[in-house]
Amino acid sequence: MPATAGTAPGPYGTARCENDEEHMTVVDGATAPRTTPPKTKRRHLRQLTVRDRVSLGLMAGIPTLITVAFVWVPALASIVLSFSSWTGFGDFSTIQWVGTENYKNIFTIYPPFDPAIEHNLIWLAVFFVLPAPFGLFLAVQLDKQIRYSRIYQSILFLPVVLSLALIGFMTELIFSPTQGLINNLTGHADHHVIDWMGNPHLNIWAVMIMACWRQAGYVMVLYLAGLKSVDPSLKEAAALDGAGGAQTFRHVVWPALRPINVVVLVITVIESLRAFDIVYVINKGTNGLELLSVLVTDNIVGEASRIGFGSALATILLVISLAFIVPYLISMFRKDERG
């Protein structure tokens, strides 16, 4: 009997194919199934439920709304109002637009502006020179798993949890002419009294010492977190290649800290330019402690109530901060793209 379609001839007859995927073959008189590879199933992504979408929308929407409402809207409003003359009383129809007159007055006939700019730039330079390197040094030492490192971290981080206003009160206690710690230790409390807070050439440095003391602990924690994330195998490989501690830090650890360096840069610029509480507590930001933040507050919140003039000062402060942050971020992004 001839074999028909769907049958396989054999010594004991024929075996019919049940379907196209499974065929029957005859091996030494016995039938054995021969299967083809199964079809790959499509993987369907789990669709988000309505509850998931609402949760994600709230988690992303609420912080975004708060940031826009309390950061971007006031910043843009300050830039717009910097071209106006407004006392803050009455509705928006009372605003008088004066163009760049506020900026001209600031740079020409406003005496506190020049010392405030100078003090802010000194503050920024000192923060880069002292707290940032010293905080990195402390982080490197604590990362070596020395004994009682947790206690040292707590002690060094303690100033960070203190407010700048409290740091200002501590500054007055330490640098007071007659009752202060410094003059009593150096013997200048009774004879040849040094007026640290009253001398406009000294008070800025006394205040900055205390500000650096607080800032160093902040930078230390940031760098310590970055050092903990460095792969230990990289350090071990460098040691096997004969690299010393300094070479390992320079060629292995420091490049891995690039993201932390960006954070430290931004925080250093922000903290140095927004300094306000510590000088306002001492003498309300006058007599050698003029800062742009104090001038902004005096013009917007003070008796003058010059919203447009204060907004122009705030815009200048914003431009100065962006002048330091934006170029560095652009260079970092370009390095990452090349890498």
mmCIF file of C-alpha atoms in Angstrom:
data_model
loop_
_atom_site.group_PDB
_atom_site.id
_atom_site.type_symbol
_atom_site.label_atom_id
_atom_site.label_comp_id
_atom_site.label_asym_id
_atom_site.label_seq_id
_atom_site.Cartn_x
_atom_site.Cartn_y
_atom_site.Cartn_z
ATOM 1 C CA MET A 1 0.000 0.000 0.000
ATOM 2 C CA PRO A 2 1.600 3.238 -1.037
ATOM 3 C CA ALA A 3 2.304 5.821 1.588
ATOM 4 C CA THR A 4 -0.061 8.700 1.571
ATOM 5 C CA ALA A 5 0.403 12.276 2.704
ATOM 6 C CA GLY A 6 0.666 12.501 6.410
ATOM 7 C CA THR A 7 1.989 8.978 6.870
ATOM 8 C CA ALA A 8 5.462 7.594 7.364
ATOM 9 C CA PRO A 9 6.287 4.124 5.963
ATOM 10 C CA GLY A 10 7.933 1.555 8.172
ATOM 11 C CA PRO A 11 8.375 -2.183 8.600
ATOM 12 C CA TYR A 12 5.372 -2.368 10.904
ATOM 13 C CA GLY A 13 3.135 -0.066 8.956
ATOM 14 C CA THR A 14 2.796 3.641 8.824
ATOM 15 C CA ALA A 15 2.604 6.292 11.551
ATOM 16 C CA ARG A 16 0.286 9.193 10.860
ATOM 17 C CA CYS A 17 1.336 12.746 11.721
ATOM 18 C CA GLU A 18 -1.075 14.180 14.243
ATOM 19 C CA ASN A 19 -0.090 17.800 13.520
ATOM 20 C CA ASP A 20 2.603 19.875 11.858
ATOM 21 C CA GLU A 21 4.533 20.544 15.075
ATOM 22 C CA GLU A 22 4.918 16.923 16.235
ATOM 23 C CA HIS A 23 5.924 14.178 13.799
ATOM 24 C CA MET A 24 6.270 10.467 14.457
ATOM 25 C CA THR A 25 9.480 8.815 13.318
ATOM 26 C CA VAL A 26 10.154 5.145 13.278
ATOM 27 C CA VAL A 27 13.389 4.044 14.907
ATOM 28 C CA ASP A 28 14.074 0.302 15.005
ATOM 29 C CA GLY A 29 10.390 -0.414 14.867
ATOM 30 C CA ALA A 30 9.424 2.052 17.600
ATOM 31 C CA THR A 31 7.911 5.427 17.150
ATOM 32 C CA ALA A 32 9.463 8.500 18.785
ATOM 33 C CA PRO A 33 8.190 12.031 18.747
ATOM 34 C CA ARG A 34 10.261 14.696 17.041
ATOM 35 C CA THR A 35 9.393 18.161 18.192
ATOM 36 C CA THR A 36 10.274 21.497 16.671
ATOM 37 C CA PRO A 37 11.450 24.416 18.849
ATOM 38 C CA PRO A 38 8.459 26.005 20.565
ATOM 39 C CA LYS A 39 7.375 29.408 19.441
ATOM 40 C CA THR A 40 8.675 32.252 21.575
ATOM 41 C CA LYS A 41 5.974 33.862 23.553
ATOM 42 C CA ARG A 42 5.636 37.594 23.463
ATOM 43 C CA ARG A 43 6.449 39.231 26.717
ATOM 44 C CA HIS A 44 3.829 41.732 27.613
ATOM 45 C CA LEU A 45 4.859 44.510 29.940
ATOM 46 C CA ARG A 46 2.659 44.850 32.945
ATOM 47 C CA GLN A 47 0.372 47.761 32.376
ATOM 48 C CA LEU A 48 0.164 50.371 35.115
ATOM 49 C CA THR A 49 -3.070 50.461 36.977
ATOM 50 C CA VAL A 50 -4.964 53.635 37.676
ATOM 51 C CA ARG A 51 -3.684 53.570 41.253
ATOM 52 C CA ASP A 52 -0.071 53.293 40.054
ATOM 53 C CA ARG A 53 -0.495 56.198 37.670
ATOM 54 C CA VAL A 54 -2.034 58.363 40.369
ATOM 55 C CA SER A 55 0.802 57.508 42.781
ATOM 56 C CA LEU A 56 3.495 58.286 40.213
ATOM 57 C CA GLY A 57 1.739 61.477 39.240
ATOM 58 C CA LEU A 58 1.582 62.627 42.857
ATOM 59 C CA MET A 59 5.215 61.690 43.582
ATOM 60 C CA ALA A 60 6.477 63.534 40.520
ATOM 61 C CA GLY A 61 3.894 66.296 40.352
ATOM 62 C CA ILE A 62 3.890 67.579 43.927
ATOM 63 C CA PRO A 63 7.683 68.196 44.180
ATOM 64 C CA THR A 64 7.658 69.724 40.698
ATOM 65 C CA LEU A 65 4.751 71.989 41.607
ATOM 66 C CA ILE A 66 6.436 73.089 44.840
ATOM 67 C CA THR A 67 9.741 73.778 43.033
ATOM 68 C CA VAL A 68 8.045 75.782 40.306
ATOM 69 C CA ALA A 69 5.870 77.719 42.754
ATOM 70 C CA PHE A 70 8.516 78.567 45.329
ATOM 71 C CA VAL A 71 11.715 78.670 43.250
ATOM 72 C CA TRP A 72 11.210 79.332 39.555
ATOM 73 C CA VAL A 73 8.196 81.645 39.737
ATOM 74 C CA PRO A 74 9.793 83.951 42.367
ATOM 75 C CA ALA A 75 13.094 83.915 40.451
ATOM 76 C CA LEU A 76 11.453 84.875 37.171
ATOM 77 C CA ALA A 77 9.258 87.419 38.957
ATOM 78 C CA SER A 78 12.356 89.015 40.506
ATOM 79 C CA ILE A 79 13.982 89.332 37.102
ATOM 80 C CA VAL A 80 10.867 90.985 35.681
ATOM 81 C CA LEU A 81 10.384 93.301 38.678
ATOM 82 C CA SER A 82 14.040 94.367 38.544
ATOM 83 C CA PHE A 83 13.062 96.609 35.624
ATOM 84 C CA SER A 84 10.343 98.346 37.623
ATOM 85 C CA SER A 85 9.797 100.769 40.476
ATOM 86 C CA TRP A 86 7.273 99.387 42.941
ATOM 87 C CA THR A 87 6.795 99.769 46.685
ATOM 88 C CA GLY A 88 4.889 96.490 47.021
ATOM 89 C CA PHE A 89 1.654 98.236 48.023
ATOM 90 C CA GLY A 90 -1.354 98.191 45.769
ATOM 91 C CA ASP A 91 -2.095 95.983 42.806
ATOM 92 C CA PHE A 92 0.109 95.346 39.793
ATOM 93 C CA SER A 93 -1.315 98.394 37.997
ATOM 94 C CA THR A 94 0.749 100.622 40.305
ATOM 95 C CA ILE A 95 4.023 99.177 38.978
ATOM 96 C CA GLN A 96 6.094 101.715 37.047
ATOM 97 C CA TRP A 97 8.508 100.318 34.502
ATOM 98 C CA VAL A 98 11.857 102.107 34.564
ATOM 99 C CA GLY A 99 13.992 99.871 32.346
ATOM 100 C CA THR A 100 17.586 99.489 33.491
ATOM 101 C CA GLU A 101 17.517 102.470 35.856
ATOM 102 C CA ASN A 102 17.765 100.230 38.944
ATOM 103 C CA TYR A 103 20.926 98.594 37.639
ATOM 104 C CA LYS A 104 22.466 101.968 36.782
ATOM 105 C CA ASN A 105 21.769 103.259 40.288
ATOM 106 C CA ILE A 106 23.225 100.110 41.868
ATOM 107 C CA PHE A 107 26.513 100.386 39.992
ATOM 108 C CA THR A 108 26.864 104.160 40.311
ATOM 109 C CA ILE A 109 25.179 105.729 43.346
ATOM 110 C CA TYR A 110 24.639 102.880 45.817
ATOM 111 C CA PRO A 111 27.628 102.851 48.245
ATOM 112 C CA PRO A 112 26.974 99.486 50.013
ATOM 113 C CA PHE A 113 27.077 97.575 46.724
ATOM 114 C CA ASP A 114 30.858 97.571 46.150
ATOM 115 C CA PRO A 115 31.810 96.247 49.619
ATOM 116 C CA ALA A 116 29.007 93.688 49.426
ATOM 117 C CA ILE A 117 30.328 92.352 46.113
ATOM 118 C CA GLU A 118 33.854 92.279 47.516
ATOM 119 C CA HIS A 119 32.788 90.408 50.650
ATOM 120 C CA ASN A 120 30.752 87.867 48.698
ATOM 121 C CA LEU A 121 33.692 87.132 46.393
ATOM 122 C CA ILE A 122 36.034 86.816 49.388
ATOM 123 C CA TRP A 123 33.524 84.478 51.014
ATOM 124 C CA LEU A 124 33.378 82.368 47.859
ATOM 125 C CA ALA A 125 37.178 82.220 47.455
ATOM 126 C CA VAL A 126 37.745 81.258 51.085
ATOM 127 C CA PHE A 127 35.098 78.525 50.884
ATOM 128 C CA PHE A 128 36.908 77.034 47.902
ATOM 129 C CA VAL A 129 40.350 77.290 49.514
ATOM 130 C CA LEU A 130 39.645 76.124 53.077
ATOM 131 C CA PRO A 131 36.473 74.075 53.755
ATOM 132 C CA ALA A 132 36.442 72.138 50.472
ATOM 133 C CA PRO A 133 40.028 70.749 50.636
ATOM 134 C CA PHE A 134 39.879 70.307 54.410
ATOM 135 C CA GLY A 135 36.563 68.451 54.160
ATOM 136 C CA LEU A 136 38.075 66.168 51.524
ATOM 137 C CA PHE A 137 41.099 65.548 53.770
ATOM 138 C CA LEU A 138 38.852 64.608 56.697
ATOM 139 C CA ALA A 139 36.791 62.291 54.493
ATOM 140 C CA VAL A 140 39.901 60.486 53.219
ATOM 141 C CA GLN A 141 41.166 59.978 56.767
ATOM 142 C CA LEU A 142 37.834 58.686 58.043
ATOM 143 C CA ASP A 143 37.507 56.367 55.048
ATOM 144 C CA LYS A 144 40.575 54.465 56.251
ATOM 145 C CA GLN A 145 38.435 52.727 58.890
ATOM 146 C CA ILE A 146 40.371 54.201 61.789
ATOM 147 C CA ARG A 147 39.289 53.443 65.318
ATOM 148 C CA TYR A 148 36.294 55.397 66.633
ATOM 149 C CA SER A 149 35.655 56.807 63.150
ATOM 150 C CA ARG A 150 31.901 57.012 63.804
ATOM 151 C CA ILE A 151 32.504 59.197 66.845
ATOM 152 C CA TYR A 152 34.787 61.474 64.837
ATOM 153 C CA GLN A 153 32.189 61.743 62.077
ATOM 154 C CA SER A 154 29.525 62.775 64.580
ATOM 155 C CA ILE A 155 31.764 65.389 66.184
ATOM 156 C CA LEU A 156 32.840 66.891 62.859
ATOM 157 C CA PHE A 157 29.305 66.877 61.473
ATOM 158 C CA LEU A 158 27.785 68.476 64.580
ATOM 159 C CA PRO A 159 28.275 72.103 63.392
ATOM 160 C CA VAL A 160 26.274 71.347 60.239
ATOM 161 C CA VAL A 161 23.075 70.729 62.208
ATOM 162 C CA LEU A 162 23.438 74.136 63.863
ATOM 163 C CA SER A 163 21.765 77.089 62.183
ATOM 164 C CA LEU A 164 23.823 79.998 60.896
ATOM 165 C CA ALA A 165 22.032 82.274 63.355
ATOM 166 C CA LEU A 166 23.292 80.151 66.236
ATOM 167 C CA ILE A 167 26.766 80.178 64.677
ATOM 168 C CA GLY A 168 26.510 83.974 64.708
ATOM 169 C CA PHE A 169 25.759 84.019 68.443
ATOM 170 C CA MET A 170 28.698 81.674 69.035
ATOM 171 C CA THR A 171 30.909 84.014 67.003
ATOM 172 C CA GLU A 172 30.007 86.911 69.280
ATOM 173 C CA LEU A 173 30.813 84.833 72.367
ATOM 174 C CA ILE A 174 34.170 83.683 71.016
ATOM 175 C CA PHE A 175 35.330 87.008 69.557
ATOM 176 C CA SER A 176 33.847 89.399 72.110
ATOM 177 C CA PRO A 177 36.412 92.117 73.043
ATOM 178 C CA THR A 178 36.334 91.599 76.827
ATOM 179 C CA GLN A 179 34.374 88.403 77.454
ATOM 180 C CA GLY A 180 35.401 86.474 74.347
ATOM 181 C CA LEU A 181 37.436 83.283 74.358
ATOM 182 C CA ILE A 182 40.094 84.497 71.913
ATOM 183 C CA ASN A 183 41.052 87.683 73.758
ATOM 184 C CA ASN A 184 41.113 85.913 77.113
ATOM 185 C CA LEU A 185 43.377 83.165 75.796
ATOM 186 C CA THR A 186 45.773 85.626 74.158
ATOM 187 C CA GLY A 187 45.760 88.088 77.056
ATOM 188 C CA HIS A 188 44.085 90.918 75.130
ATOM 189 C CA ALA A 189 40.959 91.072 77.289
ATOM 190 C CA ASP A 190 42.373 93.666 79.715
ATOM 191 C CA HIS A 191 45.188 95.365 77.833
ATOM 192 C CA HIS A 192 45.389 96.120 74.124
ATOM 193 C CA VAL A 193 41.872 94.879 73.556
ATOM 194 C CA ILE A 194 41.236 93.624 70.017
ATOM 195 C CA ASP A 195 37.734 94.535 68.873
ATOM 196 C CA TRP A 196 37.138 91.651 66.494
ATOM 197 C CA MET A 197 33.485 92.435 65.831
ATOM 198 C CA GLY A 198 33.754 96.225 65.732
ATOM 199 C CA ASN A 199 36.750 96.492 63.434
ATOM 200 C CA PRO A 200 35.530 96.349 59.794
ATOM 201 C CA HIS A 201 38.897 94.962 58.702
ATOM 202 C CA LEU A 202 38.753 92.042 61.165
ATOM 203 C CA ASN A 203 35.117 91.078 61.651
ATOM 204 C CA ILE A 204 34.714 89.558 58.176
ATOM 205 C CA TRP A 205 37.590 87.154 58.863
ATOM 206 C CA ALA A 206 36.317 86.247 62.323
ATOM 207 C CA VAL A 207 32.902 85.435 60.891
ATOM 208 C CA MET A 208 34.388 83.429 58.044
ATOM 209 C CA ILE A 209 36.394 81.271 60.428
ATOM 210 C CA MET A 210 33.166 80.150 62.054
ATOM 211 C CA ALA A 211 31.430 79.724 58.690
ATOM 212 C CA CYS A 212 34.294 77.554 57.424
ATOM 213 C CA TRP A 213 34.106 75.465 60.602
ATOM 214 C CA ARG A 214 30.493 74.658 59.744
ATOM 215 C CA GLN A 215 31.046 74.195 56.012
ATOM 216 C CA ALA A 216 33.948 71.721 56.419
ATOM 217 C CA GLY A 217 31.708 69.158 58.094
ATOM 218 C CA TYR A 218 29.172 69.436 55.281
ATOM 219 C CA VAL A 219 31.809 68.858 52.597
ATOM 220 C CA MET A 220 33.299 65.997 54.623
ATOM 221 C CA VAL A 221 30.006 64.087 54.637
ATOM 222 C CA LEU A 222 29.560 64.536 50.875
ATOM 223 C CA TYR A 223 33.046 63.288 50.051
ATOM 224 C CA LEU A 224 32.782 60.457 52.559
ATOM 225 C CA ALA A 225 29.661 59.219 50.801
ATOM 226 C CA GLY A 226 31.509 59.410 47.477
ATOM 227 C CA LEU A 227 34.514 57.494 48.828
ATOM 228 C CA LYS A 228 32.256 54.718 50.092
ATOM 229 C CA SER A 229 30.953 54.219 46.562
ATOM 230 C CA VAL A 230 34.418 53.737 45.003
ATOM 231 C CA ASP A 231 34.982 50.100 44.011
ATOM 232 C CA PRO A 232 37.627 48.624 46.370
ATOM 233 C CA SER A 233 38.877 46.351 43.582
ATOM 234 C CA LEU A 234 40.150 49.425 41.721
ATOM 235 C CA LYS A 235 42.308 50.396 44.679
ATOM 236 C CA GLU A 236 43.570 46.818 45.015
ATOM 237 C CA ALA A 237 44.462 46.669 41.327
ATOM 238 C CA ALA A 238 46.360 49.942 41.613
ATOM 239 C CA ALA A 239 48.241 48.622 44.656
ATOM 240 C CA LEU A 240 49.178 45.453 42.769
ATOM 241 C CA ASP A 241 50.545 47.613 39.958
ATOM 242 C CA GLY A 242 52.838 49.301 42.457
ATOM 243 C CA ALA A 243 50.931 52.569 42.866
ATOM 244 C CA GLY A 244 51.332 54.377 46.170
ATOM 245 C CA GLY A 245 48.612 56.008 48.211
ATOM 246 C CA ALA A 246 48.956 59.403 46.536
ATOM 247 C CA GLN A 247 49.067 57.892 43.037
ATOM 248 C CA THR A 248 46.029 55.723 43.763
ATOM 249 C CA PHE A 249 44.065 58.720 44.971
ATOM 250 C CA ARG A 250 45.103 60.846 42.004
ATOM 251 C CA HIS A 251 44.500 58.331 39.215
ATOM 252 C CA VAL A 252 41.769 56.096 40.680
ATOM 253 C CA VAL A 253 39.833 57.735 43.510
ATOM 254 C CA TRP A 254 39.748 61.351 42.321
ATOM 255 C CA PRO A 255 38.263 60.579 38.862
ATOM 256 C CA ALA A 256 35.601 58.456 40.556
ATOM 257 C CA LEU A 257 34.638 61.455 42.701
ATOM 258 C CA ARG A 258 33.679 63.591 39.699
ATOM 259 C CA PRO A 259 29.922 63.571 40.465
ATOM 260 C CA ILE A 260 30.634 64.526 44.079
ATOM 261 C CA ASN A 261 32.866 67.378 42.899
ATOM 262 C CA VAL A 262 29.928 68.826 40.980
ATOM 263 C CA VAL A 263 27.728 68.642 44.066
ATOM 264 C CA VAL A 264 30.426 70.219 46.244
ATOM 265 C CA LEU A 265 30.923 73.027 43.716
ATOM 266 C CA VAL A 266 27.228 73.867 43.553
ATOM 267 C CA ILE A 267 26.797 73.718 47.325
ATOM 268 C CA THR A 268 29.911 75.829 47.931
ATOM 269 C CA VAL A 269 28.697 78.564 45.568
ATOM 270 C CA ILE A 270 25.183 78.528 47.014
ATOM 271 C CA GLU A 271 26.308 78.537 50.646
ATOM 272 C CA SER A 272 28.793 81.354 50.095
ATOM 273 C CA LEU A 273 26.352 83.600 48.232
ATOM 274 C CA ARG A 274 23.318 82.999 50.411
ATOM 275 C CA ALA A 275 25.129 83.740 53.690
ATOM 276 C CA PHE A 276 22.813 86.005 55.655
ATOM 277 C CA ASP A 277 21.924 84.811 59.163
ATOM 278 C CA ILE A 278 25.419 84.795 60.614
ATOM 279 C CA VAL A 279 26.172 88.433 59.705
ATOM 280 C CA TYR A 280 22.668 89.749 60.360
ATOM 281 C CA VAL A 281 22.747 88.428 63.924
ATOM 282 C CA ILE A 282 26.036 90.183 64.665
ATOM 283 C CA ASN A 283 25.441 93.725 63.367
ATOM 284 C CA LYS A 284 22.679 93.412 60.744
ATOM 285 C CA GLY A 285 25.234 93.141 57.959
ATOM 286 C CA THR A 286 26.855 96.538 58.361
ATOM 287 C CA ASN A 287 30.270 97.955 59.316
ATOM 288 C CA GLY A 288 32.357 95.526 57.280
ATOM 289 C CA LEU A 289 29.858 92.652 57.012
ATOM 290 C CA GLU A 290 27.890 93.861 53.999
ATOM 291 C CA LEU A 291 26.643 91.041 51.760
ATOM 292 C CA LEU A 292 24.352 91.028 48.747
ATOM 293 C CA SER A 293 21.778 88.925 50.587
ATOM 294 C CA VAL A 294 21.610 91.562 53.324
ATOM 295 C CA LEU A 295 21.134 94.351 50.763
ATOM 296 C CA VAL A 296 18.323 92.412 49.102
ATOM 297 C CA THR A 297 16.562 91.976 52.451
ATOM 298 C CA ASP A 298 17.035 95.608 53.469
ATOM 299 C CA ASN A 299 15.478 96.878 50.229
ATOM 300 C CA ILE A 300 12.592 94.420 49.961
ATOM 301 C CA VAL A 301 11.659 93.776 53.586
ATOM 302 C CA GLY A 302 13.090 96.890 55.228
ATOM 303 C CA GLU A 303 11.520 100.309 55.689
ATOM 304 C CA ALA A 304 12.462 101.406 52.160
ATOM 305 C CA SER A 305 10.304 98.677 50.573
ATOM 306 C CA ARG A 306 11.829 99.109 47.133
ATOM 307 C CA ILE A 307 10.744 95.902 45.448
ATOM 308 C CA GLY A 308 12.222 96.752 42.054
ATOM 309 C CA PHE A 309 15.583 97.842 43.472
ATOM 310 C CA GLY A 310 15.839 94.770 45.702
ATOM 311 C CA SER A 311 14.858 92.513 42.805
ATOM 312 C CA ALA A 312 17.690 93.997 40.737
ATOM 313 C CA LEU A 313 20.139 93.122 43.537
ATOM 314 C CA ALA A 314 18.707 89.590 43.703
ATOM 315 C CA THR A 315 19.109 89.236 39.935
ATOM 316 C CA ILE A 316 22.754 90.288 40.170
ATOM 317 C CA LEU A 317 23.256 87.681 42.906
ATOM 318 C CA LEU A 318 21.650 85.046 40.667
ATOM 319 C CA VAL A 319 23.887 85.965 37.725
ATOM 320 C CA ILE A 320 27.016 85.731 39.884
ATOM 321 C CA SER A 321 26.065 82.265 41.106
ATOM 322 C CA LEU A 322 25.294 81.035 37.593
ATOM 323 C CA ALA A 323 28.579 82.473 36.320
ATOM 324 C CA PHE A 324 30.444 80.006 38.532
ATOM 325 C CA ILE A 325 28.149 76.991 38.206
ATOM 326 C CA VAL A 326 27.138 76.877 34.525
ATOM 327 C CA PRO A 327 30.641 76.871 32.915
ATOM 328 C CA TYR A 328 31.810 74.107 35.232
ATOM 329 C CA LEU A 329 28.741 71.978 34.525
ATOM 330 C CA ILE A 330 29.170 72.453 30.773
ATOM 331 C CA SER A 331 32.817 71.363 30.939
ATOM 332 C CA MET A 332 31.881 68.317 33.026
ATOM 333 C CA PHE A 333 29.161 67.266 30.570
ATOM 334 C CA ARG A 334 31.553 67.638 27.650
ATOM 335 C CA LYS A 335 34.110 65.435 29.398
ATOM 336 C CA ASP A 336 31.453 62.800 30.010
ATOM 337 C CA GLU A 337 30.396 62.858 26.341
ATOM 338 C CA ARG A 338 34.002 62.478 25.196
ATOM 339 C CA GLY A 339 34.512 59.636 27.631
#
